[in-house]
Amino acid sequence: MRAVVMEEFGGPETLRIRQVEDPVPGPGQVLVAVAYASVTFVETQVRSGNGPFGRPALPRVPGNGVGGRIVAVGPDVDPVLVGTVVVTTTGGEGGYAELALARAQDVVPVPAGLELKDAVALLADGRTALLLHRQAEIRPSERVLVEAAGGGVGSLLVQLAASAGAHVIGAARGVGKAELVTSLGASAYVDYSRDDWLEQLAAATGGAGLDLAYDGVGGRIGTEAIGALRDGGRVSIYGMASGADTVLDEDELRARSIGVIGLTSAPSPAQTRALIVDALNLAADGALRPVIGQTFPLEAAAAAHQAIESRTTTGKTLLIPAGDARG
C-alpha cells in the first residue's frame, strides 16, 4: 500500500510517500480502508520534533484519526464488522495511509445521514469541542470569546455557544475568516493580528467584558483574553496554537475571581467514545456543522502540513488516500 512515512524530524518535506507492506490485523484489531485521514496541528509539532509528548521512534507513519470501511478483522474480532463504515483513532500513528489498523473497541459506526468526511472532521475536534462546551456551562446572553474561531475546534465552539444563547465573539487571524465565523453564529468577529484587537473586543462586548474565553491559542493572545474577562468571568484553556502557553497570574486570578476550566484530566476511553457518538449524532441531526476547509491527496501531506503551519487554513484539513482531492 501507499503510506506517508516520516524518517526524520524537520520540515514538511520530511513527509514522503512510500510503498510499504499492507498491515495485518492482530488480536482485537480491525483493518480500515482509509477514505479520509485527519490532519492536526499537533501532528505538525510532532513532525518538527517539538511535539507535546516528546519525540516518537522513527520511521513512522503519522496520523491518528481516519474514516473508511472495515475490510478485515483480527482472529478474535466479530467478522460481522467487515463492511462497516466507521471513524476511529489509530492509537497515535498509521493514519496517513491507504490502510490503517485500529482497535475494534475504538471504531464508531457513522450514523445514517452523515457524510463520512464530516464524521472524520468531528472525530477529534467534535469530542473536544463538546467536552469543553459541557464543562463551560454557558448561560443565555453570556459574552463568549472563541479564539481560533475559524479552525476545527473553534468553529464548533462558535456553534455550540451560539446554540446555548450566548453572544459569541469569534476571533482569528486576518479578515478572511470573518464571513465564515459569523455564518456559524458569531455575533461579532475580531482580528487578533491587529494591534487594536482588544479595542475591537471591548466594542463587541459593549465595554462589559467577557463572561467566558475559550483559549486555544495561548501565548500573548491567551493572556490578553484573560485580561478582557469581567471580574468573576472564566477561561477555558485547551491549546497553544501559538506555540506558547498562556501565562496565568495566580494572584490576578484570585483577586478578580477568575475561574479556570478545561484543565481537567483526560476523559476515560468510554467517555471519549460517548463524546464522539454525541458529536456525530448532533451533526447527523443538523445541529452541528463541521467545517472542512481544505483536502489534499495523500502524496501532498507535506503541503497539508505547510498550509496548517502557515495559518492559512480554515476548519478541518483532510487527506484523501485515493481519488481526487477537492478543497
Short mmCIF file of C-alpha atoms in Angstrom, two decimals:
data_model
loop_
_atom_site.label_atom_id
_atom_site.label_comp_id
_atom_site.label_asym_id
_atom_site.label_seq_id
_atom_site.Cartn_x
_atom_site.Cartn_y
_atom_site.Cartn_z
CA MET A 1 0.00 0.00 0.00
CA ARG A 2 0.95 3.67 -0.19
CA ALA A 3 1.70 5.50 3.03
CA VAL A 4 3.30 8.74 4.15
CA VAL A 5 6.47 7.88 6.05
CA MET A 6 8.42 10.20 8.32
CA GLU A 7 12.03 9.07 8.56
CA GLU A 8 13.44 12.16 10.26
CA PHE A 9 12.26 15.19 12.20
CA GLY A 10 12.11 18.51 10.41
CA GLY A 11 10.01 20.49 7.96
CA PRO A 12 7.03 19.32 5.91
CA GLU A 13 9.41 17.90 3.31
CA THR A 14 10.20 15.05 5.69
CA LEU A 15 6.78 13.57 4.85
CA ARG A 16 7.41 11.27 1.90
CA ILE A 17 5.13 8.85 0.09
CA ARG A 18 6.35 5.27 0.19
CA GLN A 19 5.23 1.76 -0.77
CA VAL A 20 5.03 -0.30 2.43
CA GLU A 21 3.69 -3.69 3.44
CA ASP A 22 -0.07 -3.94 3.98
CA PRO A 23 -0.80 -4.12 7.71
CA VAL A 24 -2.46 -7.28 9.04
CA PRO A 25 -4.94 -7.04 11.93
CA GLY A 26 -3.91 -8.89 15.06
CA PRO A 27 -5.98 -9.82 18.11
CA GLY A 28 -8.51 -7.12 18.94
CA GLN A 29 -7.78 -5.15 15.77
CA VAL A 30 -9.57 -4.22 12.56
CA LEU A 31 -8.17 -3.07 9.23
CA VAL A 32 -9.73 0.04 7.71
CA ALA A 33 -9.54 1.06 4.05
CA VAL A 34 -8.93 4.75 4.62
CA ALA A 35 -11.15 7.15 2.70
CA TYR A 36 -10.18 10.23 4.73
CA ALA A 37 -7.42 10.90 7.25
CA SER A 38 -7.47 13.78 9.69
CA VAL A 39 -4.53 16.21 9.82
CA THR A 40 -3.99 18.12 13.06
CA PHE A 41 -1.79 20.93 14.30
CA VAL A 42 -0.27 18.63 16.92
CA GLU A 43 0.91 16.35 14.11
CA THR A 44 2.86 19.23 12.62
CA GLN A 45 4.52 19.73 16.02
CA VAL A 46 5.41 16.04 16.26
CA ARG A 47 6.89 16.12 12.75
CA SER A 48 9.07 19.08 13.62
CA GLY A 49 10.38 17.27 16.70
CA ASN A 50 8.61 19.63 19.09
CA GLY A 51 5.54 17.60 19.95
CA PRO A 52 3.95 17.85 23.41
CA PHE A 53 4.83 14.25 24.33
CA GLY A 54 8.43 14.03 23.22
CA ARG A 55 9.92 12.51 20.09
CA PRO A 56 8.45 9.19 18.95
CA ALA A 57 10.52 6.44 17.39
CA LEU A 58 11.23 6.68 13.66
CA PRO A 59 10.42 5.76 10.97
CA ARG A 60 6.70 6.15 11.47
CA VAL A 61 3.50 6.76 9.53
CA PRO A 62 1.76 9.79 11.10
CA GLY A 63 -1.96 10.11 11.54
CA ASN A 64 -4.27 9.42 14.46
CA GLY A 65 -7.77 9.68 13.00
CA VAL A 66 -9.31 8.03 9.95
CA GLY A 67 -12.60 7.11 8.39
CA GLY A 68 -13.38 4.32 5.98
CA ARG A 69 -14.70 0.80 5.58
CA ILE A 70 -13.53 -2.14 7.68
CA VAL A 71 -12.06 -4.68 5.26
CA ALA A 72 -10.60 -7.27 7.65
CA VAL A 73 -10.63 -8.16 11.34
CA GLY A 74 -8.30 -9.91 13.75
CA PRO A 75 -8.78 -13.52 14.78
CA ASP A 76 -10.87 -12.73 17.87
CA VAL A 77 -12.98 -9.90 16.40
CA ASP A 78 -16.56 -10.43 15.24
CA PRO A 79 -16.42 -10.75 11.42
CA VAL A 80 -19.80 -9.01 11.16
CA LEU A 81 -17.82 -5.75 11.40
CA VAL A 82 -16.38 -6.27 7.92
CA GLY A 83 -18.03 -3.78 5.59
CA THR A 84 -18.99 -1.32 8.33
CA VAL A 85 -18.21 2.34 7.62
CA VAL A 86 -16.53 3.80 10.69
CA VAL A 87 -14.38 6.55 12.12
CA THR A 88 -11.63 5.65 14.54
CA THR A 89 -8.43 6.65 16.22
CA THR A 90 -5.41 4.63 15.21
CA GLY A 91 -3.64 4.88 18.54
CA GLY A 92 -1.31 7.68 17.55
CA GLU A 93 0.12 6.67 14.18
CA GLY A 94 -0.62 4.91 10.91
CA GLY A 95 -3.43 7.13 9.60
CA TYR A 96 -1.68 8.72 6.61
CA ALA A 97 -2.05 5.56 4.54
CA GLU A 98 -4.38 3.60 2.29
CA LEU A 99 -4.92 1.01 5.03
CA ALA A 100 -4.81 1.55 8.79
CA LEU A 101 -5.06 -0.64 11.86
CA ALA A 102 -7.30 0.25 14.80
CA ARG A 103 -8.55 -1.41 17.93
CA ALA A 104 -12.02 -2.86 17.45
CA GLN A 105 -13.16 -1.12 20.63
CA ASP A 106 -12.24 2.28 19.17
CA VAL A 107 -14.30 2.17 15.98
CA VAL A 108 -17.51 4.20 15.85
CA PRO A 109 -20.04 3.48 13.09
CA VAL A 110 -21.02 6.54 11.07
CA PRO A 111 -24.73 7.30 11.63
CA ALA A 112 -27.15 7.48 8.74
CA GLY A 113 -27.43 10.92 7.22
CA LEU A 114 -23.85 11.96 7.97
CA GLU A 115 -21.19 12.03 5.28
CA LEU A 116 -18.02 10.14 6.09
CA LYS A 117 -15.77 13.16 5.57
CA ASP A 118 -17.85 15.14 8.07
CA ALA A 119 -17.62 12.29 10.57
CA VAL A 120 -13.82 12.27 10.24
CA ALA A 121 -13.74 16.03 10.74
CA LEU A 122 -15.64 15.53 14.01
CA LEU A 123 -13.67 12.57 15.32
CA ALA A 124 -11.18 14.60 17.38
CA ASP A 125 -12.48 18.15 17.10
CA GLY A 126 -16.10 17.21 17.83
CA ARG A 127 -15.35 15.36 21.02
CA THR A 128 -13.01 18.15 22.18
CA ALA A 129 -15.47 20.94 21.46
CA LEU A 130 -18.37 19.08 23.06
CA LEU A 131 -16.36 18.35 26.21
CA LEU A 132 -15.24 21.98 26.53
CA HIS A 133 -18.78 23.20 25.92
CA ARG A 134 -20.22 20.97 28.61
CA GLN A 135 -17.53 21.97 31.10
CA ALA A 136 -18.21 25.68 30.48
CA GLU A 137 -21.94 25.50 31.30
CA ILE A 138 -22.75 28.58 29.21
CA ARG A 139 -25.81 30.56 30.20
CA PRO A 140 -28.01 32.54 27.76
CA SER A 141 -26.78 36.05 26.89
CA GLU A 142 -23.27 35.43 28.21
CA ARG A 143 -20.49 37.13 26.26
CA VAL A 144 -18.22 34.38 24.97
CA LEU A 145 -14.93 34.75 23.11
CA VAL A 146 -13.79 31.88 20.87
CA GLU A 147 -10.16 32.14 19.77
CA ALA A 148 -9.09 30.44 16.53
CA ALA A 149 -12.76 30.59 15.62
CA GLY A 150 -12.14 29.60 12.01
CA GLY A 151 -10.35 26.37 13.00
CA GLY A 152 -11.63 22.86 13.53
CA VAL A 153 -12.41 23.08 17.25
CA GLY A 154 -13.11 26.82 17.26
CA SER A 155 -15.72 26.65 14.50
CA LEU A 156 -17.60 24.02 16.51
CA LEU A 157 -17.34 26.00 19.76
CA VAL A 158 -18.86 29.01 18.00
CA GLN A 159 -21.87 26.92 17.00
CA LEU A 160 -22.29 25.28 20.40
CA ALA A 161 -22.05 28.58 22.27
CA ALA A 162 -24.48 30.27 19.89
CA SER A 163 -26.95 27.38 20.28
CA ALA A 164 -26.77 27.92 24.05
CA GLY A 165 -27.93 31.50 23.54
CA ALA A 166 -24.59 33.22 24.08
CA HIS A 167 -23.39 36.43 22.46
CA VAL A 168 -20.43 34.91 20.64
CA ILE A 169 -17.37 36.86 19.54
CA GLY A 170 -15.20 34.91 17.15
CA ALA A 171 -11.53 35.81 16.94
CA ALA A 172 -8.95 34.71 14.41
CA ARG A 173 -6.02 35.97 12.39
CA GLY A 174 -6.91 38.10 9.36
CA VAL A 175 -10.14 39.41 7.90
CA GLY A 176 -10.65 36.48 5.53
CA LYS A 177 -12.30 34.29 8.18
CA ALA A 178 -14.90 36.84 9.29
CA GLU A 179 -17.65 35.69 6.92
CA LEU A 180 -17.23 32.05 7.90
CA VAL A 181 -17.21 32.75 11.63
CA THR A 182 -20.30 34.94 11.56
CA SER A 183 -22.11 32.40 9.36
CA LEU A 184 -21.61 29.87 12.16
CA GLY A 185 -23.46 32.04 14.66
CA ALA A 186 -20.96 34.57 15.98
CA SER A 187 -22.43 37.99 16.64
CA ALA A 188 -19.10 39.70 16.02
CA TYR A 189 -15.63 39.00 14.68
CA VAL A 190 -12.30 40.42 15.80
CA ASP A 191 -8.91 40.10 14.11
CA TYR A 192 -6.17 39.48 16.66
CA SER A 193 -3.43 40.06 14.12
CA ARG A 194 -4.23 43.76 14.54
CA ASP A 195 -2.69 45.85 17.30
CA ASP A 196 -6.12 47.17 18.27
CA TRP A 197 -7.81 43.79 18.65
CA LEU A 198 -8.57 44.38 22.33
CA GLU A 199 -10.32 47.64 21.41
CA GLN A 200 -12.36 45.67 18.87
CA LEU A 201 -13.16 43.15 21.56
CA ALA A 202 -14.22 45.81 24.05
CA ALA A 203 -16.54 47.31 21.44
CA ALA A 204 -18.06 43.90 20.73
CA THR A 205 -18.90 43.44 24.42
CA GLY A 206 -20.19 46.97 24.83
CA GLY A 207 -17.43 47.55 27.35
CA ALA A 208 -18.91 44.99 29.75
CA GLY A 209 -16.10 42.46 29.44
CA LEU A 210 -16.24 38.76 28.66
CA ASP A 211 -18.00 36.14 30.72
CA LEU A 212 -16.03 33.30 29.13
CA ALA A 213 -12.97 32.98 26.90
CA TYR A 214 -12.10 29.78 25.05
CA ASP A 215 -8.32 29.89 24.76
CA GLY A 216 -6.91 27.52 22.18
CA VAL A 217 -4.12 29.87 21.06
CA GLY A 218 -2.11 30.56 24.20
CA GLY A 219 0.80 32.97 24.38
CA ARG A 220 0.10 36.69 24.22
CA ILE A 221 -3.41 36.23 22.81
CA GLY A 222 -4.46 33.93 25.63
CA THR A 223 -3.03 36.22 28.30
CA GLU A 224 -4.72 39.28 26.80
CA ALA A 225 -8.02 37.42 26.51
CA ILE A 226 -7.93 36.72 30.25
CA GLY A 227 -7.39 40.43 30.82
CA ALA A 228 -10.57 41.10 28.83
CA LEU A 229 -12.69 38.98 31.18
CA ARG A 230 -15.02 40.70 33.62
CA ASP A 231 -14.35 40.07 37.30
CA GLY A 232 -15.89 36.69 38.07
CA GLY A 233 -15.50 35.50 34.49
CA ARG A 234 -13.90 32.24 33.44
CA VAL A 235 -11.39 30.96 30.93
CA SER A 236 -11.26 27.55 29.28
CA ILE A 237 -7.68 26.76 28.28
CA TYR A 238 -7.30 23.85 25.89
CA GLY A 239 -4.49 24.57 23.43
CA MET A 240 -1.42 26.56 22.47
CA ALA A 241 -1.59 27.02 18.70
CA SER A 242 0.79 29.97 19.07
CA GLY A 243 3.44 27.59 20.37
CA ALA A 244 3.48 29.18 23.82
CA ASP A 245 1.44 28.63 26.97
CA THR A 246 -0.94 31.20 28.31
CA VAL A 247 0.69 32.89 31.30
CA LEU A 248 -1.55 32.60 34.35
CA ASP A 249 -1.04 35.16 37.09
CA GLU A 250 -2.44 33.30 40.10
CA ASP A 251 -2.65 36.47 42.20
CA GLU A 252 -4.64 38.23 39.49
CA LEU A 253 -6.95 35.25 39.04
CA ARG A 254 -7.72 35.19 42.77
CA ALA A 255 -8.11 38.96 43.05
CA ARG A 256 -10.55 39.04 40.15
CA SER A 257 -12.27 35.72 40.97
CA ILE A 258 -11.45 34.35 37.51
CA GLY A 259 -12.30 30.67 37.15
CA VAL A 260 -10.05 28.38 35.08
CA ILE A 261 -11.75 25.42 33.42
CA GLY A 262 -10.80 22.99 30.70
CA LEU A 263 -7.68 21.80 32.52
CA THR A 264 -9.20 18.66 33.98
CA SER A 265 -7.83 15.15 33.49
CA ALA A 266 -8.41 13.45 30.16
CA PRO A 267 -11.75 11.66 29.76
CA SER A 268 -11.80 7.88 30.04
CA PRO A 269 -11.99 5.77 26.85
CA ALA A 270 -15.69 5.20 27.50
CA GLN A 271 -16.30 8.92 27.98
CA THR A 272 -14.30 9.73 24.84
CA ARG A 273 -16.34 7.29 22.79
CA ALA A 274 -19.59 8.72 24.16
CA LEU A 275 -18.48 12.25 23.21
CA ILE A 276 -17.69 11.10 19.66
CA VAL A 277 -21.06 9.39 19.33
CA ASP A 278 -22.86 12.50 20.62
CA ALA A 279 -20.96 14.79 18.23
CA LEU A 280 -21.71 12.55 15.24
CA ASN A 281 -25.38 12.36 16.16
CA LEU A 282 -25.62 16.14 16.56
CA ALA A 283 -24.16 16.55 13.08
CA ALA A 284 -26.45 13.87 11.62
CA ASP A 285 -29.40 15.78 13.10
CA GLY A 286 -28.18 19.05 11.56
CA ALA A 287 -27.39 20.66 14.92
CA LEU A 288 -23.62 20.82 14.34
CA ARG A 289 -21.78 21.54 11.10
CA PRO A 290 -18.13 20.62 10.75
CA VAL A 291 -16.16 22.97 8.51
CA ILE A 292 -13.81 21.20 6.10
CA GLY A 293 -11.69 23.96 4.71
CA GLN A 294 -9.30 22.00 2.53
CA THR A 295 -8.45 18.48 1.37
CA PHE A 296 -5.23 17.11 -0.07
CA PRO A 297 -4.31 13.86 -1.80
CA LEU A 298 -2.17 11.51 0.28
CA GLU A 299 1.01 12.38 -1.62
CA ALA A 300 0.51 16.05 -0.72
CA ALA A 301 0.70 15.51 3.05
CA ALA A 302 3.66 17.91 3.15
CA ALA A 303 1.53 20.63 1.56
CA ALA A 304 -1.22 19.97 4.12
CA HIS A 305 1.24 20.44 6.99
CA GLN A 306 2.65 23.57 5.38
CA ALA A 307 -0.83 25.06 5.00
CA ILE A 308 -1.67 24.42 8.66
CA GLU A 309 1.61 25.92 9.85
CA SER A 310 1.14 28.99 7.69
CA ARG A 311 -2.19 29.73 9.44
CA THR A 312 -3.95 29.94 6.06
CA THR A 313 -6.37 27.07 6.68
CA THR A 314 -9.97 27.20 7.84
CA GLY A 315 -11.82 24.43 9.61
CA LYS A 316 -10.58 20.89 9.23
CA THR A 317 -7.83 19.63 6.93
CA LEU A 318 -8.17 16.11 5.49
CA LEU A 319 -6.02 13.80 3.43
CA ILE A 320 -7.63 11.61 0.77
CA PRO A 321 -5.60 8.45 0.13
CA ALA A 322 -7.38 7.64 -3.13
CA GLY A 323 -9.30 9.52 -5.78
CA ASP A 324 -9.48 13.25 -6.42
CA ALA A 325 -8.92 15.66 -3.57
CA ARG A 326 -11.15 18.69 -3.78
CA GLY A 327 -10.52 21.51 -1.32
#
